[in-house]
PDB file of C-alpha atoms in Angstrom:
ATOM      1  CA  UNK A   1       0.000   0.000   0.000  1.00 64.00           C
ATOM      2  CA  UNK A   2       1.352   3.396  -1.033  1.00 74.00           C
ATOM      3  CA  UNK A   3       1.789   6.245   1.454  1.00 75.00           C
ATOM      4  CA  UNK A   4      -1.220   8.142   0.051  1.00 79.00           C
ATOM      5  CA  UNK A   5      -3.381   5.030   0.361  1.00 82.00           C
ATOM      6  CA  UNK A   6      -2.239   4.477   3.956  1.00 83.00           C
ATOM      7  CA  UNK A   7      -3.080   8.091   4.739  1.00 81.00           C
ATOM      8  CA  UNK A   8      -6.602   7.703   3.350  1.00 85.00           C
ATOM      9  CA  UNK A   9      -7.004   4.432   5.240  1.00 85.00           C
ATOM     10  CA  UNK A  10      -5.930   6.021   8.532  1.00 89.00           C
ATOM     11  CA  UNK A  11      -8.258   9.007   8.115  1.00 87.00           C
ATOM     12  CA  UNK A  12     -11.147   6.697   7.235  1.00 85.00           C
ATOM     13  CA  UNK A  13     -10.419   4.518  10.260  1.00 85.00           C
ATOM     14  CA  UNK A  14     -10.241   7.568  12.517  1.00 84.00           C
ATOM     15  CA  UNK A  15     -13.607   8.835  11.265  1.00 81.00           C
ATOM     16  CA  UNK A  16     -15.237   5.404  11.571  1.00 81.00           C
ATOM     17  CA  UNK A  17     -13.766   4.111  14.848  1.00 81.00           C
ATOM     18  CA  UNK A  18     -12.911   7.335  16.661  1.00 81.00           C
ATOM     19  CA  UNK A  19      -9.359   6.169  17.341  1.00 83.00           C
ATOM     20  CA  UNK A  20      -6.334   4.505  15.771  1.00 87.00           C
ATOM     21  CA  UNK A  21      -4.311   1.787  17.504  1.00 87.00           C
ATOM     22  CA  UNK A  22      -0.963   1.681  15.724  1.00 87.00           C
ATOM     23  CA  UNK A  23      -0.157  -1.975  16.385  1.00 87.00           C
ATOM     24  CA  UNK A  24      -3.558  -3.112  15.115  1.00 88.00           C
ATOM     25  CA  UNK A  25      -3.232  -1.066  11.937  1.00 86.00           C
ATOM     26  CA  UNK A  26       0.291  -2.383  11.380  1.00 86.00           C
ATOM     27  CA  UNK A  27      -0.885  -5.975  11.789  1.00 86.00           C
ATOM     28  CA  UNK A  28      -3.869  -5.443   9.501  1.00 86.00           C
ATOM     29  CA  UNK A  29      -1.799  -3.873   6.717  1.00 86.00           C
ATOM     30  CA  UNK A  30       1.246  -6.090   7.160  1.00 84.00           C
ATOM     31  CA  UNK A  31       3.607  -3.173   7.764  1.00 87.00           C
ATOM     32  CA  UNK A  32       5.755  -2.068  10.679  1.00 88.00           C
ATOM     33  CA  UNK A  33       4.476   0.015  13.573  1.00 86.00           C
ATOM     34  CA  UNK A  34       7.208   2.522  12.754  1.00 87.00           C
ATOM     35  CA  UNK A  35       5.598   3.114   9.373  1.00 87.00           C
ATOM     36  CA  UNK A  36       2.226   3.739  10.990  1.00 87.00           C
ATOM     37  CA  UNK A  37       3.754   6.073  13.563  1.00 87.00           C
ATOM     38  CA  UNK A  38       5.464   8.060  10.782  1.00 88.00           C
ATOM     39  CA  UNK A  39       2.144   8.384   8.977  1.00 88.00           C
ATOM     40  CA  UNK A  40       0.479   9.558  12.188  1.00 89.00           C
ATOM     41  CA  UNK A  41       3.228  12.122  12.785  1.00 88.00           C
ATOM     42  CA  UNK A  42       2.601  13.522   9.308  1.00 88.00           C
ATOM     43  CA  UNK A  43      -1.172  13.673   9.868  1.00 88.00           C
ATOM     44  CA  UNK A  44      -0.694  15.319  13.259  1.00 85.00           C
ATOM     45  CA  UNK A  45       1.624  17.922  11.711  1.00 84.00           C
ATOM     46  CA  UNK A  46      -1.226  18.812   9.339  1.00 83.00           C
ATOM     47  CA  UNK A  47      -3.659  19.078  12.239  1.00 83.00           C
ATOM     48  CA  UNK A  48      -5.644  16.017  11.135  1.00 85.00           C
ATOM     49  CA  UNK A  49      -5.259  13.907  14.277  1.00 83.00           C
ATOM     50  CA  UNK A  50      -4.085  14.093  17.890  1.00 84.00           C
ATOM     51  CA  UNK A  51      -1.314  11.611  18.594  1.00 86.00           C
ATOM     52  CA  UNK A  52      -1.549   9.701  21.870  1.00 83.00           C
ATOM     53  CA  UNK A  53       0.378   6.792  23.323  1.00 84.00           C
ATOM     54  CA  UNK A  54      -0.109   3.820  21.014  1.00 85.00           C
ATOM     55  CA  UNK A  55      -1.959   5.644  18.249  1.00 87.00           C
ATOM     56  CA  UNK A  56      -4.142   8.679  17.575  1.00 88.00           C
ATOM     57  CA  UNK A  57      -7.515  10.269  18.292  1.00 86.00           C
ATOM     58  CA  UNK A  58      -9.653  12.765  16.343  1.00 84.00           C
ATOM     59  CA  UNK A  59      -8.361  16.302  16.758  1.00 83.00           C
ATOM     60  CA  UNK A  60     -10.685  18.928  18.189  1.00 79.00           C
ATOM     61  CA  UNK A  61     -11.858  21.676  15.800  1.00 73.00           C
ATOM     62  CA  UNK A  62     -12.061  24.004  18.823  1.00 65.00           C
ATOM     63  CA  UNK A  63      -8.329  24.725  18.962  1.00 65.00           C
ATOM     64  CA  UNK A  64      -8.504  27.490  16.350  1.00 55.00           C
ATOM     65  CA  UNK A  65      -8.268  31.096  17.557  1.00 56.00           C
ATOM     66  CA  UNK A  66     -11.034  32.889  19.464  1.00 51.00           C
ATOM     67  CA  UNK A  67     -12.453  34.768  16.487  1.00 53.00           C
ATOM     68  CA  UNK A  68     -12.621  31.652  14.311  1.00 50.00           C
ATOM     69  CA  UNK A  69     -14.255  29.631  17.101  1.00 51.00           C
ATOM     70  CA  UNK A  70     -17.190  32.040  17.214  1.00 53.00           C
ATOM     71  CA  UNK A  71     -18.336  30.639  13.860  1.00 50.00           C
ATOM     72  CA  UNK A  72     -18.098  26.972  14.937  1.00 57.00           C
ATOM     73  CA  UNK A  73     -21.522  25.424  15.736  1.00 64.00           C
ATOM     74  CA  UNK A  74     -23.086  28.604  17.212  1.00 79.00           C
ATOM     75  CA  UNK A  75     -26.493  26.919  17.563  1.00 89.00           C
ATOM     76  CA  UNK A  76     -25.002  24.077  19.593  1.00 91.00           C
ATOM     77  CA  UNK A  77     -23.204  26.524  21.846  1.00 93.00           C
ATOM     78  CA  UNK A  78     -26.420  28.452  22.453  1.00 95.00           C
ATOM     79  CA  UNK A  79     -28.199  25.232  23.440  1.00 96.00           C
ATOM     80  CA  UNK A  80     -25.410  24.276  25.843  1.00 97.00           C
ATOM     81  CA  UNK A  81     -25.385  27.818  27.232  1.00 97.00           C
ATOM     82  CA  UNK A  82     -29.125  27.833  27.901  1.00 97.00           C
ATOM     83  CA  UNK A  83     -28.890  24.575  29.878  1.00 98.00           C
ATOM     84  CA  UNK A  84     -25.849  25.829  31.805  1.00 98.00           C
ATOM     85  CA  UNK A  85     -27.452  29.192  32.598  1.00 98.00           C
ATOM     86  CA  UNK A  86     -30.399  27.375  34.159  1.00 97.00           C
ATOM     87  CA  UNK A  87     -28.001  25.923  36.773  1.00 98.00           C
ATOM     88  CA  UNK A  88     -27.109  29.378  38.093  1.00 98.00           C
ATOM     89  CA  UNK A  89     -29.277  30.179  41.133  1.00 97.00           C
ATOM     90  CA  UNK A  90     -30.174  33.574  42.492  1.00 97.00           C
ATOM     91  CA  UNK A  91     -27.737  34.619  45.206  1.00 97.00           C
ATOM     92  CA  UNK A  92     -25.133  32.058  44.208  1.00 98.00           C
ATOM     93  CA  UNK A  93     -21.515  32.526  43.190  1.00 98.00           C
ATOM     94  CA  UNK A  94     -20.441  30.999  39.890  1.00 98.00           C
ATOM     95  CA  UNK A  95     -17.020  30.694  38.272  1.00 98.00           C
ATOM     96  CA  UNK A  96     -17.437  31.212  34.539  1.00 98.00           C
ATOM     97  CA  UNK A  97     -14.611  30.113  32.292  1.00 97.00           C
ATOM     98  CA  UNK A  98     -13.578  31.968  29.144  1.00 94.00           C
ATOM     99  CA  UNK A  99     -14.238  30.920  25.565  1.00 90.00           C
ATOM    100  CA  UNK A 100     -17.087  31.208  23.116  1.00 92.00           C
ATOM    101  CA  UNK A 101     -19.477  28.797  24.869  1.00 94.00           C
ATOM    102  CA  UNK A 102     -18.941  30.536  28.221  1.00 95.00           C
ATOM    103  CA  UNK A 103     -19.638  33.847  26.496  1.00 95.00           C
ATOM    104  CA  UNK A 104     -22.916  32.380  25.287  1.00 95.00           C
ATOM    105  CA  UNK A 105     -23.686  31.440  28.914  1.00 97.00           C
ATOM    106  CA  UNK A 106     -23.144  35.046  29.987  1.00 97.00           C
ATOM    107  CA  UNK A 107     -25.587  36.220  27.325  1.00 96.00           C
ATOM    108  CA  UNK A 108     -28.091  33.538  28.387  1.00 97.00           C
ATOM    109  CA  UNK A 109     -28.261  34.653  32.033  1.00 97.00           C
ATOM    110  CA  UNK A 110     -31.551  36.454  32.817  1.00 97.00           C
ATOM    111  CA  UNK A 111     -31.178  40.223  33.030  1.00 95.00           C
ATOM    112  CA  UNK A 112     -32.890  40.273  36.433  1.00 95.00           C
ATOM    113  CA  UNK A 113     -30.666  37.552  37.943  1.00 97.00           C
ATOM    114  CA  UNK A 114     -28.821  38.543  41.123  1.00 98.00           C
ATOM    115  CA  UNK A 115     -25.620  36.544  41.571  1.00 98.00           C
ATOM    116  CA  UNK A 116     -21.837  36.797  41.672  1.00 98.00           C
ATOM    117  CA  UNK A 117     -19.754  35.819  38.647  1.00 98.00           C
ATOM    118  CA  UNK A 118     -16.031  35.167  39.008  1.00 98.00           C
ATOM    119  CA  UNK A 119     -14.133  34.995  35.732  1.00 98.00           C
ATOM    120  CA  UNK A 120     -10.697  35.383  34.177  1.00 97.00           C
ATOM    121  CA  UNK A 121     -12.198  36.480  30.866  1.00 96.00           C
ATOM    122  CA  UNK A 122     -12.468  40.174  29.912  1.00 96.00           C
ATOM    123  CA  UNK A 123     -15.055  39.280  27.255  1.00 96.00           C
ATOM    124  CA  UNK A 124     -17.290  37.742  29.933  1.00 97.00           C
ATOM    125  CA  UNK A 125     -16.961  40.915  32.020  1.00 97.00           C
ATOM    126  CA  UNK A 126     -18.056  43.090  29.092  1.00 96.00           C
ATOM    127  CA  UNK A 127     -21.023  40.806  28.358  1.00 96.00           C
ATOM    128  CA  UNK A 128     -22.199  41.085  31.978  1.00 97.00           C
ATOM    129  CA  UNK A 129     -22.079  44.891  32.140  1.00 95.00           C
ATOM    130  CA  UNK A 130     -25.697  44.917  31.010  1.00 89.00           C
ATOM    131  CA  UNK A 131     -26.778  42.700  33.928  1.00 96.00           C
ATOM    132  CA  UNK A 132     -27.458  45.234  36.705  1.00 96.00           C
ATOM    133  CA  UNK A 133     -27.677  42.719  39.567  1.00 97.00           C
ATOM    134  CA  UNK A 134     -24.671  40.561  38.676  1.00 97.00           C
ATOM    135  CA  UNK A 135     -21.584  41.357  40.722  1.00 98.00           C
ATOM    136  CA  UNK A 136     -18.491  40.581  38.672  1.00 97.00           C
ATOM    137  CA  UNK A 137     -14.991  39.688  39.930  1.00 97.00           C
ATOM    138  CA  UNK A 138     -12.239  39.663  37.301  1.00 97.00           C
ATOM    139  CA  UNK A 139      -9.183  37.515  37.994  1.00 97.00           C
ATOM    140  CA  UNK A 140      -6.051  39.059  36.484  1.00 93.00           C
ATOM    141  CA  UNK A 141      -2.854  37.747  34.995  1.00 92.00           C
ATOM    142  CA  UNK A 142      -1.066  37.366  31.676  1.00 92.00           C
ATOM    143  CA  UNK A 143      -3.606  37.475  28.851  1.00 92.00           C
ATOM    144  CA  UNK A 144      -3.666  34.372  26.653  1.00 90.00           C
ATOM    145  CA  UNK A 145      -4.927  36.014  23.468  1.00 87.00           C
ATOM    146  CA  UNK A 146      -5.867  32.758  21.757  1.00 83.00           C
ATOM    147  CA  UNK A 147      -8.775  32.339  24.188  1.00 85.00           C
ATOM    148  CA  UNK A 148      -9.023  35.923  25.515  1.00 89.00           C
ATOM    149  CA  UNK A 149      -8.441  34.848  29.130  1.00 94.00           C
ATOM    150  CA  UNK A 150      -5.901  35.464  31.895  1.00 95.00           C
ATOM    151  CA  UNK A 151      -3.494  32.597  32.567  1.00 94.00           C
ATOM    152  CA  UNK A 152      -0.157  32.014  34.225  1.00 93.00           C
ATOM    153  CA  UNK A 153       1.047  32.052  37.816  1.00 94.00           C
ATOM    154  CA  UNK A 154      -0.629  35.337  38.801  1.00 95.00           C
ATOM    155  CA  UNK A 155      -4.025  34.180  37.515  1.00 95.00           C
ATOM    156  CA  UNK A 156      -3.747  30.791  39.217  1.00 96.00           C
ATOM    157  CA  UNK A 157      -2.800  32.492  42.508  1.00 96.00           C
ATOM    158  CA  UNK A 158      -5.799  34.824  42.212  1.00 96.00           C
ATOM    159  CA  UNK A 159      -8.092  31.846  41.604  1.00 96.00           C
ATOM    160  CA  UNK A 160      -6.891  30.185  44.806  1.00 95.00           C
ATOM    161  CA  UNK A 161      -8.383  33.020  46.843  1.00 95.00           C
ATOM    162  CA  UNK A 162     -11.991  32.669  45.699  1.00 97.00           C
ATOM    163  CA  UNK A 163     -14.716  30.088  46.190  1.00 97.00           C
ATOM    164  CA  UNK A 164     -18.011  29.429  44.428  1.00 98.00           C
ATOM    165  CA  UNK A 165     -21.056  27.208  44.360  1.00 98.00           C
ATOM    166  CA  UNK A 166     -20.665  26.341  40.697  1.00 98.00           C
ATOM    167  CA  UNK A 167     -17.974  26.311  38.021  1.00 98.00           C
ATOM    168  CA  UNK A 168     -18.907  26.232  34.320  1.00 98.00           C
ATOM    169  CA  UNK A 169     -15.806  25.116  32.464  1.00 97.00           C
ATOM    170  CA  UNK A 170     -15.033  24.886  28.758  1.00 96.00           C
ATOM    171  CA  UNK A 171     -12.731  22.347  27.116  1.00 95.00           C
ATOM    172  CA  UNK A 172     -11.747  21.646  23.521  1.00 92.00           C
ATOM    173  CA  UNK A 173     -11.841  17.847  23.678  1.00 93.00           C
ATOM    174  CA  UNK A 174     -14.113  15.291  25.346  1.00 95.00           C
ATOM    175  CA  UNK A 175     -13.044  11.670  24.958  1.00 92.00           C
ATOM    176  CA  UNK A 176     -13.672   8.593  27.162  1.00 89.00           C
ATOM    177  CA  UNK A 177      -9.991   7.609  27.125  1.00 86.00           C
ATOM    178  CA  UNK A 178      -8.154  10.928  26.748  1.00 88.00           C
ATOM    179  CA  UNK A 179     -10.548  12.646  29.141  1.00 92.00           C
ATOM    180  CA  UNK A 180     -11.171  16.395  29.185  1.00 96.00           C
ATOM    181  CA  UNK A 181      -8.484  18.248  27.259  1.00 94.00           C
ATOM    182  CA  UNK A 182      -7.432  21.617  25.884  1.00 93.00           C
ATOM    183  CA  UNK A 183      -4.701  22.879  23.594  1.00 90.00           C
ATOM    184  CA  UNK A 184      -2.499  24.928  25.951  1.00 92.00           C
ATOM    185  CA  UNK A 185      -0.690  23.799  29.110  1.00 94.00           C
ATOM    186  CA  UNK A 186      -1.115  27.043  31.060  1.00 94.00           C
ATOM    187  CA  UNK A 187      -4.779  27.284  30.126  1.00 94.00           C
ATOM    188  CA  UNK A 188      -5.278  23.708  31.335  1.00 95.00           C
ATOM    189  CA  UNK A 189      -3.629  24.602  34.655  1.00 96.00           C
ATOM    190  CA  UNK A 190      -5.891  27.639  35.008  1.00 96.00           C
ATOM    191  CA  UNK A 191      -8.979  25.546  34.365  1.00 97.00           C
ATOM    192  CA  UNK A 192      -7.906  23.096  37.082  1.00 97.00           C
ATOM    193  CA  UNK A 193      -7.372  25.985  39.498  1.00 97.00           C
ATOM    194  CA  UNK A 194     -10.861  27.324  38.782  1.00 97.00           C
ATOM    195  CA  UNK A 195     -12.568  23.947  39.119  1.00 97.00           C
ATOM    196  CA  UNK A 196     -10.832  23.349  42.459  1.00 97.00           C
ATOM    197  CA  UNK A 197     -12.576  26.405  43.938  1.00 98.00           C
ATOM    198  CA  UNK A 198     -16.173  25.347  43.261  1.00 98.00           C
ATOM    199  CA  UNK A 199     -18.523  22.898  44.945  1.00 98.00           C
ATOM    200  CA  UNK A 200     -19.711  21.602  41.564  1.00 98.00           C
ATOM    201  CA  UNK A 201     -18.063  21.729  38.143  1.00 98.00           C
ATOM    202  CA  UNK A 202     -19.946  21.197  34.892  1.00 98.00           C
ATOM    203  CA  UNK A 203     -18.233  20.922  31.531  1.00 98.00           C
ATOM    204  CA  UNK A 204     -19.559  22.933  28.583  1.00 97.00           C
ATOM    205  CA  UNK A 205     -19.112  20.894  25.391  1.00 95.00           C
ATOM    206  CA  UNK A 206     -20.982  21.456  22.162  1.00 94.00           C
ATOM    207  CA  UNK A 207     -21.224  18.434  19.885  1.00 93.00           C
ATOM    208  CA  UNK A 208     -18.139  19.097  17.732  1.00 91.00           C
ATOM    209  CA  UNK A 209     -15.927  18.507  20.799  1.00 93.00           C
ATOM    210  CA  UNK A 210     -17.391  15.101  21.661  1.00 94.00           C
ATOM    211  CA  UNK A 211     -15.073  12.228  20.780  1.00 91.00           C
ATOM    212  CA  UNK A 212     -12.079  14.493  20.109  1.00 92.00           C
ATOM    213  CA  UNK A 213      -8.878  15.251  21.991  1.00 89.00           C
ATOM    214  CA  UNK A 214      -6.320  18.022  22.432  1.00 91.00           C
ATOM    215  CA  UNK A 215      -2.799  17.867  23.797  1.00 90.00           C
ATOM    216  CA  UNK A 216      -3.218  18.789  27.483  1.00 93.00           C
ATOM    217  CA  UNK A 217      -5.450  17.120  30.045  1.00 94.00           C
ATOM    218  CA  UNK A 218      -7.639  19.374  32.164  1.00 96.00           C
ATOM    219  CA  UNK A 219      -9.446  17.105  34.633  1.00 94.00           C
ATOM    220  CA  UNK A 220     -10.228  13.425  35.191  1.00 91.00           C
ATOM    221  CA  UNK A 221     -13.864  12.403  34.926  1.00 93.00           C
ATOM    222  CA  UNK A 222     -14.028  11.756  38.665  1.00 92.00           C
ATOM    223  CA  UNK A 223     -13.540  15.454  39.455  1.00 94.00           C
ATOM    224  CA  UNK A 224     -16.509  16.866  37.569  1.00 97.00           C
ATOM    225  CA  UNK A 225     -20.197  16.912  38.470  1.00 97.00           C
ATOM    226  CA  UNK A 226     -21.434  16.516  34.920  1.00 97.00           C
ATOM    227  CA  UNK A 227     -21.199  17.252  31.211  1.00 98.00           C
ATOM    228  CA  UNK A 228     -23.543  19.588  29.321  1.00 98.00           C
ATOM    229  CA  UNK A 229     -23.737  18.827  25.601  1.00 97.00           C
ATOM    230  CA  UNK A 230     -26.074  19.052  22.635  1.00 96.00           C
ATOM    231  CA  UNK A 231     -24.702  15.783  21.224  1.00 95.00           C
ATOM    232  CA  UNK A 232     -27.405  13.168  20.715  1.00 93.00           C
ATOM    233  CA  UNK A 233     -28.011  10.817  23.678  1.00 92.00           C
ATOM    234  CA  UNK A 234     -27.302   7.834  21.397  1.00 93.00           C
ATOM    235  CA  UNK A 235     -23.917   9.231  20.343  1.00 92.00           C
ATOM    236  CA  UNK A 236     -21.397   6.454  20.997  1.00 90.00           C
ATOM    237  CA  UNK A 237     -19.195   8.640  23.216  1.00 92.00           C
ATOM    238  CA  UNK A 238     -22.157   9.965  25.213  1.00 95.00           C
ATOM    239  CA  UNK A 239     -23.325   6.394  25.798  1.00 95.00           C
ATOM    240  CA  UNK A 240     -19.851   5.346  26.965  1.00 93.00           C
ATOM    241  CA  UNK A 241     -19.675   8.251  29.395  1.00 95.00           C
ATOM    242  CA  UNK A 242     -23.138   7.520  30.761  1.00 95.00           C
ATOM    243  CA  UNK A 243     -22.187   3.869  31.287  1.00 94.00           C
ATOM    244  CA  UNK A 244     -19.146   4.885  33.328  1.00 91.00           C
ATOM    245  CA  UNK A 245     -21.285   7.048  35.598  1.00 94.00           C
ATOM    246  CA  UNK A 246     -20.769  10.532  34.156  1.00 95.00           C
ATOM    247  CA  UNK A 247     -23.901  12.676  34.500  1.00 97.00           C
ATOM    248  CA  UNK A 248     -24.759  14.004  31.043  1.00 97.00           C
ATOM    249  CA  UNK A 249     -27.168  16.947  30.847  1.00 97.00           C
ATOM    250  CA  UNK A 250     -28.736  17.080  27.376  1.00 96.00           C
ATOM    251  CA  UNK A 251     -28.932  20.550  25.845  1.00 95.00           C
ATOM    252  CA  UNK A 252     -31.618  21.613  23.407  1.00 80.00           C
TER     253      UNK A 252
END
């Protein structure tokens, strides 16, 4: 099999199975694992897969920059946001992550809601200026422009001095094996710091993120309260997560 044919085979397998196991592919094609790993390195360099130990997983489309992400599945994000906003109770304190889905949550909060929102996202702050009864706390630090949020040591330290009833956290990848992931190490650390300061943490994940993975792990499944997604209940990944005890809140 020529290199181009192997490439097409790997991409087809990734789309069909949701993962690639290098040793199984090598055995099936009668080639060496080194050849498969080289092919996967090439695909990963083109942004077509996320390499993991032993193979590869589908890459998340949510790793593009903030402006580009605003055009990715806006309807799905609005559905997720509406379900997440309904979890915010009057008088409560909520940690709201940055990103386009979290921004949709801010817009979905009722204008007459009285609560406290803690965020490291300037865009969230601006969106909440029109909510007269929402008290907003902005956590500062180095601005990670890709996601329009504060990250780094100063932001993590600031997060350690707050507490909340609820944390609504965005990720770029949701996969049963890879877990909850994002594309930047410092952003992943910030997300962990935020989640650690809330009684309950729910993950915001529109359907394009389900079954995909990014490079850096955010949290293990055991440390979240649930997943909010507009992916269909019979989606293979959603079913796997439900079977392992993850609470999945359907959106829309």
